[in-house]
Backbone as XML, in Angstrom:
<?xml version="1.0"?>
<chain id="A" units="angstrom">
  <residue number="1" name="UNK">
    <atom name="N" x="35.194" y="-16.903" z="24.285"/>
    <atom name="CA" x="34.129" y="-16.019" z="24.707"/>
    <atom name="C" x="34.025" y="-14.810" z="23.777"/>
  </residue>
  <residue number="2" name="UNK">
    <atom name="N" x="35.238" y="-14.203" z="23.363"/>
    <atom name="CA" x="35.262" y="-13.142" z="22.431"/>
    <atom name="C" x="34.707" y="-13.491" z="21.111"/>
  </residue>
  <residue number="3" name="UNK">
    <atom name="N" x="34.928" y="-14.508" z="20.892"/>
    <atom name="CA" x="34.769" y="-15.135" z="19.404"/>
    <atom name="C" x="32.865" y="-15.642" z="19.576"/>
  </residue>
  <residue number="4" name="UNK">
    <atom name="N" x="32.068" y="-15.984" z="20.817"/>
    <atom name="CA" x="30.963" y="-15.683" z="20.737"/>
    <atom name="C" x="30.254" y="-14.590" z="20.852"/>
  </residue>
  <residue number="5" name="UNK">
    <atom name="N" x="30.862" y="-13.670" z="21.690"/>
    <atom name="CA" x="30.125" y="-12.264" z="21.136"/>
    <atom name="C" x="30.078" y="-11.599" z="20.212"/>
  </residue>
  <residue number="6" name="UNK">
    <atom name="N" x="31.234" y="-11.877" z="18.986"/>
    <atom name="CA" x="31.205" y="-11.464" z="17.626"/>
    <atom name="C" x="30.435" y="-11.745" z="17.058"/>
  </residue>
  <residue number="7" name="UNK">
    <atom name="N" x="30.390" y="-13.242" z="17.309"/>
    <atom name="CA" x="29.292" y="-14.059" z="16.332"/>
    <atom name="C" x="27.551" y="-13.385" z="16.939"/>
  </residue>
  <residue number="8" name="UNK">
    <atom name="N" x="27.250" y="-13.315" z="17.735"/>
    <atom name="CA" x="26.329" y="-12.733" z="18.254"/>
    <atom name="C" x="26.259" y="-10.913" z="17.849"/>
  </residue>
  <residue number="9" name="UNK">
    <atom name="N" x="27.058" y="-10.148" z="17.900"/>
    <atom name="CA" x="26.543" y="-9.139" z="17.121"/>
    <atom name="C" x="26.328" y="-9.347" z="15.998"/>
  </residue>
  <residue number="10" name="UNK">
    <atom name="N" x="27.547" y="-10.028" z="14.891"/>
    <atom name="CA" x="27.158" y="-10.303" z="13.513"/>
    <atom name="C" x="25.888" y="-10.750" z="13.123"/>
  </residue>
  <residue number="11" name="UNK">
    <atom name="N" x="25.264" y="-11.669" z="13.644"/>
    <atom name="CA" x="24.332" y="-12.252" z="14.032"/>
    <atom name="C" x="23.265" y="-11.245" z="14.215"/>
  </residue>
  <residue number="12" name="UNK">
    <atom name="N" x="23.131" y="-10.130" z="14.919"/>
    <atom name="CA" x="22.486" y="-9.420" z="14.994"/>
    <atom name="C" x="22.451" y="-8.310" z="14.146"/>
  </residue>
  <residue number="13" name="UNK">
    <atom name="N" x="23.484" y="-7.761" z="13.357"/>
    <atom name="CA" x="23.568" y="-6.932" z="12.618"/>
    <atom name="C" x="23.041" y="-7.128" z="11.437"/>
  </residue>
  <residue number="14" name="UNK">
    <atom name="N" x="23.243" y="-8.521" z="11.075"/>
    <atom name="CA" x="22.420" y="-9.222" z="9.894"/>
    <atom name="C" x="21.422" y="-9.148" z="9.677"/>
  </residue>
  <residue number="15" name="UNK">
    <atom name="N" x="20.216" y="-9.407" z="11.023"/>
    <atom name="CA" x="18.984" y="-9.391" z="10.815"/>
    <atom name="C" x="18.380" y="-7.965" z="11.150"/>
  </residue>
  <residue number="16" name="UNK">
    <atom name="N" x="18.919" y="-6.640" z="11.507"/>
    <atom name="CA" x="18.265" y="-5.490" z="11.606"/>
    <atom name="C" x="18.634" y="-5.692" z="10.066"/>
  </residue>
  <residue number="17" name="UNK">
    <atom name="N" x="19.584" y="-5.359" z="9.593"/>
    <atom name="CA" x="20.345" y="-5.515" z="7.611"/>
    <atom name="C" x="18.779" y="-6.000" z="7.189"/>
  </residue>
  <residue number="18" name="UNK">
    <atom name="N" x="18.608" y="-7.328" z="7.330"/>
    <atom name="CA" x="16.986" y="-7.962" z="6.954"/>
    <atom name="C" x="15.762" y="-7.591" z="6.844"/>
  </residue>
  <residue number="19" name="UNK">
    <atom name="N" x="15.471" y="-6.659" z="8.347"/>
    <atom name="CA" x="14.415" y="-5.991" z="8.786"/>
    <atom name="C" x="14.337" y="-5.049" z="8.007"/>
  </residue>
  <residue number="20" name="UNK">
    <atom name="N" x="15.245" y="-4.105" z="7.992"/>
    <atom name="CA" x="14.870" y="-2.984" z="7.395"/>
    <atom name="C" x="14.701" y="-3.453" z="5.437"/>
  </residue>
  <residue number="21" name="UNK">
    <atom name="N" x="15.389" y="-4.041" z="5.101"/>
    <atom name="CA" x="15.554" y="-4.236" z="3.928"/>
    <atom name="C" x="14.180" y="-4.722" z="3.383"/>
  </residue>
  <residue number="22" name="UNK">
    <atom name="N" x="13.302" y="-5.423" z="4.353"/>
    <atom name="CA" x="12.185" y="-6.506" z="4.165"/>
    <atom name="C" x="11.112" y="-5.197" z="4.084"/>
  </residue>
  <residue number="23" name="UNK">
    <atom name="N" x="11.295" y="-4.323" z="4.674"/>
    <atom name="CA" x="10.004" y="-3.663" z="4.951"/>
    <atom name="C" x="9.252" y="-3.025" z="3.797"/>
  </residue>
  <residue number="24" name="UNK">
    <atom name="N" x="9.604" y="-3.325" z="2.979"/>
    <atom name="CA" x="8.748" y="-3.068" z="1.389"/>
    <atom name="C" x="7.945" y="-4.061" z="1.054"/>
  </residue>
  <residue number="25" name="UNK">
    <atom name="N" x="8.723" y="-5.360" z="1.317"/>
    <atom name="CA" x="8.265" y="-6.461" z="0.892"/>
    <atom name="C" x="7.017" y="-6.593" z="1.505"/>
  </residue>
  <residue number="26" name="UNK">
    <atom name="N" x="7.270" y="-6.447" z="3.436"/>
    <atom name="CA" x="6.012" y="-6.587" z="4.147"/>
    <atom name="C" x="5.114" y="-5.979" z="3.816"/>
  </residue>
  <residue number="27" name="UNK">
    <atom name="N" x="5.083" y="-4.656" z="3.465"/>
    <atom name="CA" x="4.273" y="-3.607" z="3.472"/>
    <atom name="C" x="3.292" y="-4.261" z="1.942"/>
  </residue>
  <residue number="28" name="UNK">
    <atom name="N" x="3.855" y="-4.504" z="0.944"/>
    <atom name="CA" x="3.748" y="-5.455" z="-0.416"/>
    <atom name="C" x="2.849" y="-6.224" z="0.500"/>
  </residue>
  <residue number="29" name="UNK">
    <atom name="N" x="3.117" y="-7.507" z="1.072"/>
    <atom name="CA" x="2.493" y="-8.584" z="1.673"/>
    <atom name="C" x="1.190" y="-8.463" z="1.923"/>
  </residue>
  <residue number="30" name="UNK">
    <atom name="N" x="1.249" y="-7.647" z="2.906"/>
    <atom name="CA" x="0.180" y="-6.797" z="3.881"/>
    <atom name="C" x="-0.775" y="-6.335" z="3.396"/>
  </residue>
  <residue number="31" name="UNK">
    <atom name="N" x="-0.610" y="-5.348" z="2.120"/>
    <atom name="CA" x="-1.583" y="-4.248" z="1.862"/>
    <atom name="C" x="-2.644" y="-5.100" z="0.665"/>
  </residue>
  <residue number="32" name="UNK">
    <atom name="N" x="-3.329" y="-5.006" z="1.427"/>
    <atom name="CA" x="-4.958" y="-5.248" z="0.436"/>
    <atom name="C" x="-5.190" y="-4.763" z="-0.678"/>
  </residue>
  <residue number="33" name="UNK">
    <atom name="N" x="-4.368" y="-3.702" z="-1.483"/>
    <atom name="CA" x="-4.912" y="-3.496" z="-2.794"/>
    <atom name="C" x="-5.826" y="-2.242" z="-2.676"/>
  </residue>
  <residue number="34" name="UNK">
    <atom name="N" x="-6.623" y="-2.984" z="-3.873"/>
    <atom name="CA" x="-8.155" y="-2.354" z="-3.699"/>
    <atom name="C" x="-8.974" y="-2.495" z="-2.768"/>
  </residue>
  <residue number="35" name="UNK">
    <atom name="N" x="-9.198" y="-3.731" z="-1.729"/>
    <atom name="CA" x="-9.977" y="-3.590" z="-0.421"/>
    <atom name="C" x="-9.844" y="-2.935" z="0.464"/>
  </residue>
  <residue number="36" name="UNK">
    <atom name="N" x="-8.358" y="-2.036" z="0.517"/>
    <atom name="CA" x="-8.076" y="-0.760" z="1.731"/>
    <atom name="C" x="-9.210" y="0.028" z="1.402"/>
  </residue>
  <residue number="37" name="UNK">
    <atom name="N" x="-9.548" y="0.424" z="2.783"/>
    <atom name="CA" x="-10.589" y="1.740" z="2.756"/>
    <atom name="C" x="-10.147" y="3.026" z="2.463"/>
  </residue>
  <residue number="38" name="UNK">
    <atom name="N" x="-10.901" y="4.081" z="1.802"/>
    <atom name="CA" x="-10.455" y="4.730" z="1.628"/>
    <atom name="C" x="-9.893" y="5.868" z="2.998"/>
  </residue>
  <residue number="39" name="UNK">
    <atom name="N" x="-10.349" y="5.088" z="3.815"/>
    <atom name="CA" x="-10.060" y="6.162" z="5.424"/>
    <atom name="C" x="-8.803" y="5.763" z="5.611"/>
  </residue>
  <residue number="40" name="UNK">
    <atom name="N" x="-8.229" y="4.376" z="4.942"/>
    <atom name="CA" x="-6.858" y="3.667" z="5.516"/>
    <atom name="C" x="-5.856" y="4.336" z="4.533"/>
  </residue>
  <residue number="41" name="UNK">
    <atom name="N" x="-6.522" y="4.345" z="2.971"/>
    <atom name="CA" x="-5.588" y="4.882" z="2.154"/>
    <atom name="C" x="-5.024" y="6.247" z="2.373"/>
  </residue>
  <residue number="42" name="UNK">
    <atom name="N" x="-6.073" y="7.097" z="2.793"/>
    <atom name="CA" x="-5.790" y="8.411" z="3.123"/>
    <atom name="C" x="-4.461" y="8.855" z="4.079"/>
  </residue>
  <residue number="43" name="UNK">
    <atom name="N" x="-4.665" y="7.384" z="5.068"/>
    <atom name="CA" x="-3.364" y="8.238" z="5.886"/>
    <atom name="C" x="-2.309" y="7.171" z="5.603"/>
  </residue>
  <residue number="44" name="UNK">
    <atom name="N" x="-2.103" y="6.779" z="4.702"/>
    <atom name="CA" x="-0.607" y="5.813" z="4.267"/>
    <atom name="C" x="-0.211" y="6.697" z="3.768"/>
  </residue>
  <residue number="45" name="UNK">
    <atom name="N" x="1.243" y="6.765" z="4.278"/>
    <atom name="CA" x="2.425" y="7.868" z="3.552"/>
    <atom name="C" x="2.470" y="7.288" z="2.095"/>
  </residue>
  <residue number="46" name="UNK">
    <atom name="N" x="3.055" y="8.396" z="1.433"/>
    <atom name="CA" x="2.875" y="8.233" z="-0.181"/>
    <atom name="C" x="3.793" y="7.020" z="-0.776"/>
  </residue>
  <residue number="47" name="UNK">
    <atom name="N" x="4.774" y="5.842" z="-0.051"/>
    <atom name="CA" x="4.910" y="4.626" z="-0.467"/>
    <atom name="C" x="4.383" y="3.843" z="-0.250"/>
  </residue>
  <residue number="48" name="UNK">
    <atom name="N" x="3.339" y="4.025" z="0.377"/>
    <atom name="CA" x="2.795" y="3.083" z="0.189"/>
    <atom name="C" x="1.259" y="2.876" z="-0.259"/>
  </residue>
  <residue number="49" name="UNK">
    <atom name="N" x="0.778" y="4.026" z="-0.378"/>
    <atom name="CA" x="0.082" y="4.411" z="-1.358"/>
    <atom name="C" x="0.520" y="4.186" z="-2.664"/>
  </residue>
  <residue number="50" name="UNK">
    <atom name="N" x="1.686" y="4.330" z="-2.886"/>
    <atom name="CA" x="1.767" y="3.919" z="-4.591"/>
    <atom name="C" x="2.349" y="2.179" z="-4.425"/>
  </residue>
  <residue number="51" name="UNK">
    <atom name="N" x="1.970" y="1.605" z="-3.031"/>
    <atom name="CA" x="2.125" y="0.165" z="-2.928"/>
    <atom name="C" x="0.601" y="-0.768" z="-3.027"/>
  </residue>
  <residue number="52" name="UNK">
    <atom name="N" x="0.108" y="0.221" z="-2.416"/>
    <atom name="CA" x="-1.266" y="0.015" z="-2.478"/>
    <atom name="C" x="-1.707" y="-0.009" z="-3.928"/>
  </residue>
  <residue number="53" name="UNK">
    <atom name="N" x="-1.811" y="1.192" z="-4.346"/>
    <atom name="CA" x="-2.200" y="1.290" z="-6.092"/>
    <atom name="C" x="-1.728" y="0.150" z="-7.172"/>
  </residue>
  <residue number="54" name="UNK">
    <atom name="N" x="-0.592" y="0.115" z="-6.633"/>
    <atom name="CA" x="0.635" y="-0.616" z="-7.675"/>
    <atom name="C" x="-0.702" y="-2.374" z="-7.625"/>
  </residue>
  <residue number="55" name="UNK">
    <atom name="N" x="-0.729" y="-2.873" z="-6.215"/>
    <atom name="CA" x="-1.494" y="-4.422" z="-6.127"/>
    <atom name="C" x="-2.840" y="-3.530" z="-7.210"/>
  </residue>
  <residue number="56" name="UNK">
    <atom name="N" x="-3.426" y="-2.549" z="-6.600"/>
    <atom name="CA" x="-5.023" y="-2.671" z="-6.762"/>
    <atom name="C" x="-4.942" y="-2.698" z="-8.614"/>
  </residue>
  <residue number="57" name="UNK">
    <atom name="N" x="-4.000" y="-1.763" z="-9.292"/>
    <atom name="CA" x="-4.077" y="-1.732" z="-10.825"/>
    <atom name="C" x="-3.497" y="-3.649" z="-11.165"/>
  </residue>
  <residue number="58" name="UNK">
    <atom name="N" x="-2.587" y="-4.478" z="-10.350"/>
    <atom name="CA" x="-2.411" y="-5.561" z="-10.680"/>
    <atom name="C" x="-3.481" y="-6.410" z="-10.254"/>
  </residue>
  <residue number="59" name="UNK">
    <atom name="N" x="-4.465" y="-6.286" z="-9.629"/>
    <atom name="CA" x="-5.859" y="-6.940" z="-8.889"/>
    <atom name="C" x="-6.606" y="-7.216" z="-10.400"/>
  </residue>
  <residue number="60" name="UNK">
    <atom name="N" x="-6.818" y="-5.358" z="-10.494"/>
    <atom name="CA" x="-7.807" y="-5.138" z="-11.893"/>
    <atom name="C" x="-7.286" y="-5.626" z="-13.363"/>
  </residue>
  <residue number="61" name="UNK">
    <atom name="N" x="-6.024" y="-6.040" z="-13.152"/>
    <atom name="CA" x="-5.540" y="-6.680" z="-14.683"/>
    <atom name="C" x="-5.293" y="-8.032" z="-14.384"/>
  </residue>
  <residue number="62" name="UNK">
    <atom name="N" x="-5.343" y="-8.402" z="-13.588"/>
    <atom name="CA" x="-5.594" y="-10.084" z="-13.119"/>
    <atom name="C" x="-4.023" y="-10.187" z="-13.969"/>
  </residue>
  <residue number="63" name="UNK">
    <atom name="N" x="-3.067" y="-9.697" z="-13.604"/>
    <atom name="CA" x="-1.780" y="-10.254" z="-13.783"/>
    <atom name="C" x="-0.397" y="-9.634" z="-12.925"/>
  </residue>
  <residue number="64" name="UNK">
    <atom name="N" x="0.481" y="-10.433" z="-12.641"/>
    <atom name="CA" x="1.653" y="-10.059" z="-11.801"/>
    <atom name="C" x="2.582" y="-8.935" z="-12.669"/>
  </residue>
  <residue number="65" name="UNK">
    <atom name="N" x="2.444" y="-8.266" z="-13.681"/>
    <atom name="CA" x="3.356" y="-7.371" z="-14.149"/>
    <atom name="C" x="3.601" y="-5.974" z="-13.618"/>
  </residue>
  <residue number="66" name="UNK">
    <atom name="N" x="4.420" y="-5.919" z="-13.101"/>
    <atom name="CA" x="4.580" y="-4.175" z="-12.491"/>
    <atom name="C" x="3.998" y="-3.129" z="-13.731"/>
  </residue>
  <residue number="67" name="UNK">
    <atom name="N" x="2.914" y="-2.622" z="-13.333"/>
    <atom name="CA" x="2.275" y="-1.417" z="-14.090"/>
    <atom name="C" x="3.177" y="-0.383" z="-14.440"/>
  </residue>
  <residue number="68" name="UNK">
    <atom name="N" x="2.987" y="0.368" z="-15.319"/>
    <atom name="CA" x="3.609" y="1.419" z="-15.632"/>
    <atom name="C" x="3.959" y="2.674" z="-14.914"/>
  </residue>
  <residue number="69" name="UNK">
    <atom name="N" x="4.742" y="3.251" z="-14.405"/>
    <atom name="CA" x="4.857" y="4.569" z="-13.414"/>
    <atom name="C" x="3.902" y="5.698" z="-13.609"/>
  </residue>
  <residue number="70" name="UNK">
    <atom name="N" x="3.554" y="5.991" z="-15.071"/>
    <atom name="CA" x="2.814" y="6.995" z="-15.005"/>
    <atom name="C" x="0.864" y="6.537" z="-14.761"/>
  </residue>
  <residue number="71" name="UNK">
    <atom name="N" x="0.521" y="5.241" z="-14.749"/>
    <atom name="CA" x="-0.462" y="4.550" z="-14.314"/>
    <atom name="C" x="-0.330" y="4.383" z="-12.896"/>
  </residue>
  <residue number="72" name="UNK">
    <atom name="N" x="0.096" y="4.162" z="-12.417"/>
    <atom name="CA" x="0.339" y="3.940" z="-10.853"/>
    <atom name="C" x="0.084" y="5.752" z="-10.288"/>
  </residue>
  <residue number="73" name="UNK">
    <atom name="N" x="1.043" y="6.572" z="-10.952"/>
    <atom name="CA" x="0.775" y="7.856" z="-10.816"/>
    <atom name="C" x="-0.564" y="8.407" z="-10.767"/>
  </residue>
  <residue number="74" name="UNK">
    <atom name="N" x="-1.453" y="8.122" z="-11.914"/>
    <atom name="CA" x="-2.733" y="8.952" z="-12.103"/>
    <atom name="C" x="-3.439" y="7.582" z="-11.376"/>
  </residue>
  <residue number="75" name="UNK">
    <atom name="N" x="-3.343" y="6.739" z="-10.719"/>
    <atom name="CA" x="-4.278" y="5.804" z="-9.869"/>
    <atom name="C" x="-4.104" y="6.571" z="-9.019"/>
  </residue>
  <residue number="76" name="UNK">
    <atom name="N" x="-3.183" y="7.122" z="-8.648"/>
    <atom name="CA" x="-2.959" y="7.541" z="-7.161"/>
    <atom name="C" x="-3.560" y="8.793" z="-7.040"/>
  </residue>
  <residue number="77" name="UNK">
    <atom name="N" x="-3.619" y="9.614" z="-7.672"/>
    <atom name="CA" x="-4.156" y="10.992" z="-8.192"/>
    <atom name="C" x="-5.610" y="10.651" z="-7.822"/>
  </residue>
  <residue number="78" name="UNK">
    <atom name="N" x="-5.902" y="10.009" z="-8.632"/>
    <atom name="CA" x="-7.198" y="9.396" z="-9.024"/>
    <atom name="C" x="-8.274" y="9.129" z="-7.547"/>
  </residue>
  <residue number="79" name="UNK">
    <atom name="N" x="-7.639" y="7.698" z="-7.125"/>
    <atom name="CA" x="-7.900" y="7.327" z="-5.958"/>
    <atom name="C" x="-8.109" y="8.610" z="-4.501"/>
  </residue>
  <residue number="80" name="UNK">
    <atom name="N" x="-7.048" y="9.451" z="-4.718"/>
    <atom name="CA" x="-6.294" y="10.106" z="-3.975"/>
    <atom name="C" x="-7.773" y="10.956" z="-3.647"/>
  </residue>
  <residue number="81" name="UNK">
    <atom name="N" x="-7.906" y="11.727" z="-4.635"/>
    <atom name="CA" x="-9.329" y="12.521" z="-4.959"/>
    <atom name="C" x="-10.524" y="12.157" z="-4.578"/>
  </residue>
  <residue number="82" name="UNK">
    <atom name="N" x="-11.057" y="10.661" z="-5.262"/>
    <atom name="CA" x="-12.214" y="10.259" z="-4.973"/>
    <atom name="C" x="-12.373" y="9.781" z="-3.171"/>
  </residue>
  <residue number="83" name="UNK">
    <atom name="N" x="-11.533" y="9.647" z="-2.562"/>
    <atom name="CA" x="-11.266" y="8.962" z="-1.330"/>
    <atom name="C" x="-11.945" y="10.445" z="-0.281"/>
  </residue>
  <residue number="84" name="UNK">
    <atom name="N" x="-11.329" y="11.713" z="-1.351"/>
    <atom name="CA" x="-11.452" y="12.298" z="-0.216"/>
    <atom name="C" x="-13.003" y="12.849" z="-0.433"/>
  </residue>
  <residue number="85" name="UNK">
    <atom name="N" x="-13.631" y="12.558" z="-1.051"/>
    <atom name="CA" x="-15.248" y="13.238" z="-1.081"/>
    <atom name="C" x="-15.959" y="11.946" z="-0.956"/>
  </residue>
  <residue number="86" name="UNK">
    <atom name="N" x="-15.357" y="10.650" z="-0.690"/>
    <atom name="CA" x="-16.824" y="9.957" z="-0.447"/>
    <atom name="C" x="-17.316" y="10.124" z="0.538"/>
  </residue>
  <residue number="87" name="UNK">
    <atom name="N" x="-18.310" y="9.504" z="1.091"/>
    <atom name="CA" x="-19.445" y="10.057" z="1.974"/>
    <atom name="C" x="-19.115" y="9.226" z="3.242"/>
  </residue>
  <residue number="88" name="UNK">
    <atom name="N" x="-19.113" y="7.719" z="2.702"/>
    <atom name="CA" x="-18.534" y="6.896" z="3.327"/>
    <atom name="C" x="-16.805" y="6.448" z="3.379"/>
  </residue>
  <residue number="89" name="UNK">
    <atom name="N" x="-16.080" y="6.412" z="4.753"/>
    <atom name="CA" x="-15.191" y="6.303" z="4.865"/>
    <atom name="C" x="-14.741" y="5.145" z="4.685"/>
  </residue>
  <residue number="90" name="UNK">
    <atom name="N" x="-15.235" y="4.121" z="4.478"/>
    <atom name="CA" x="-14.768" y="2.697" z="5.007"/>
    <atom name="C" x="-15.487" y="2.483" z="3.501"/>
  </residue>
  <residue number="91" name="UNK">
    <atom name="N" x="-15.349" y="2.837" z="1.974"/>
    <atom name="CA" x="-15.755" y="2.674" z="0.987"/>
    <atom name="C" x="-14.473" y="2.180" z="0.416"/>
  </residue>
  <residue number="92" name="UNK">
    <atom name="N" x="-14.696" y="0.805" z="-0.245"/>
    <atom name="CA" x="-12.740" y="0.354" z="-0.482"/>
    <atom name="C" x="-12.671" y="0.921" z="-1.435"/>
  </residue>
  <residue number="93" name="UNK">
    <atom name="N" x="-11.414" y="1.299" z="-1.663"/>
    <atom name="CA" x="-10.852" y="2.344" z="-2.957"/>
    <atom name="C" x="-10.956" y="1.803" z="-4.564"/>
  </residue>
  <residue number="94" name="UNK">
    <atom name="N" x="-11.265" y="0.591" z="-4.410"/>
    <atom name="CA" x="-12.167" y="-0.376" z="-5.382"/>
    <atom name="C" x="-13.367" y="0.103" z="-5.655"/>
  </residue>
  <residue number="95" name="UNK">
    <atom name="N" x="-14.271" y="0.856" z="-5.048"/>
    <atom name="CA" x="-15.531" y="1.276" z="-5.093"/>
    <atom name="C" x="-15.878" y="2.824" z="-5.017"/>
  </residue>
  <residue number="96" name="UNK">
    <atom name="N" x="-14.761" y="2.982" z="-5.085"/>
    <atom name="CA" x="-15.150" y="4.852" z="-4.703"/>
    <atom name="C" x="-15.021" y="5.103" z="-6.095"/>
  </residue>
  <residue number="97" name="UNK">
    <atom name="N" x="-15.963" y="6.099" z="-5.961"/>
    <atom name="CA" x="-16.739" y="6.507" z="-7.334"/>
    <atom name="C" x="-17.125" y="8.331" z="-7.118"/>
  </residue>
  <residue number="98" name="UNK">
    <atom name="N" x="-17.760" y="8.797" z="-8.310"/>
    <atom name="CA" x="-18.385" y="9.965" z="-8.391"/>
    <atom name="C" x="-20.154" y="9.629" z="-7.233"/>
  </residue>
  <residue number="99" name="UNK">
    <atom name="N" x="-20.464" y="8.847" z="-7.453"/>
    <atom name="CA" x="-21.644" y="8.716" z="-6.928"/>
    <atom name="C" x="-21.263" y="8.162" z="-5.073"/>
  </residue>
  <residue number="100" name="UNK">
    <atom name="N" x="-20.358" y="8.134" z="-5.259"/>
    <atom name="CA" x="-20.416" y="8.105" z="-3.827"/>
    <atom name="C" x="-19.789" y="9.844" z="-2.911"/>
  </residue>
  <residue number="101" name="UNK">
    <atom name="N" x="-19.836" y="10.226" z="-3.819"/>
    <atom name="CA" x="-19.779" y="11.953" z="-3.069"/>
    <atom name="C" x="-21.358" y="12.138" z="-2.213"/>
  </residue>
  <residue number="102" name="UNK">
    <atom name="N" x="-22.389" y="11.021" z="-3.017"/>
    <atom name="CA" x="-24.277" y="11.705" z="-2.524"/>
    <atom name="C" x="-24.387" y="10.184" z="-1.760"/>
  </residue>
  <residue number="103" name="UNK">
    <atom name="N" x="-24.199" y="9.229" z="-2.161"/>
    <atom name="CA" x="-24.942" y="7.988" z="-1.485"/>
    <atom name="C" x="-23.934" y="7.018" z="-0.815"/>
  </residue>
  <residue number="104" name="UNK">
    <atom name="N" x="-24.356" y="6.910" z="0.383"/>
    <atom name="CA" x="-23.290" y="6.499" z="1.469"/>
    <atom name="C" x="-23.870" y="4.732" z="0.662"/>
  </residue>
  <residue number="105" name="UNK">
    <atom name="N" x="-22.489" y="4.021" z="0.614"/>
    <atom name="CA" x="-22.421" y="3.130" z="0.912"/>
    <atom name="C" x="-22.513" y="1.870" z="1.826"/>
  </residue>
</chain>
């Protein structure tokens, strides 16, 4: 009996170990890139905003290579800015532009 409740915490200790460890990956999985809105990007804490950026600059180069840190940086800058003057909220961060400060999408 002792020797199954060990195995049963171990067992359990393993997979919180998993959970938490995974949650980059999910967040990776999950996030749309460039199709997040910019109302969604706005309130993602800043990892995942630069998780977000990281897919949308690998979207726009149509290849799996981790971008450069200081590119991911000024996307985020970038994005960060235009998100907050478009007109329309639900404008994916793919599309936010200077011209969308005047014409709702």
């Amino acid at each position: 009996m002792k020797t199954m409740r060990w195995s049963v915490g171990l067992a359990a200790a393993a997979c919180a170990v998993a959970l938490l460890s995974g949650c980059s990956e999910i967040k990776t999985a999950v996030n749309q890139g460039g199709d997040t809105k910019c109302s969604d990007y706005l309130k993602q804490d800043a990892d995942t905003q630069r998780i977000t950026i990281t897919k949308f600059i690998k979207q726009q180069t149509n290849t799996s290579n981790e971008p450069a840190g200081t590119n991911v940086d000024i996307g985020m800058a970038s994005v960060q800015t235009l998100c907050q003057i478009q007109s329309n909220a639900d404008t994916p961060i793919k599309n936010a532009d200077l011209a969308g400060i005047f014409i709702k999408k």
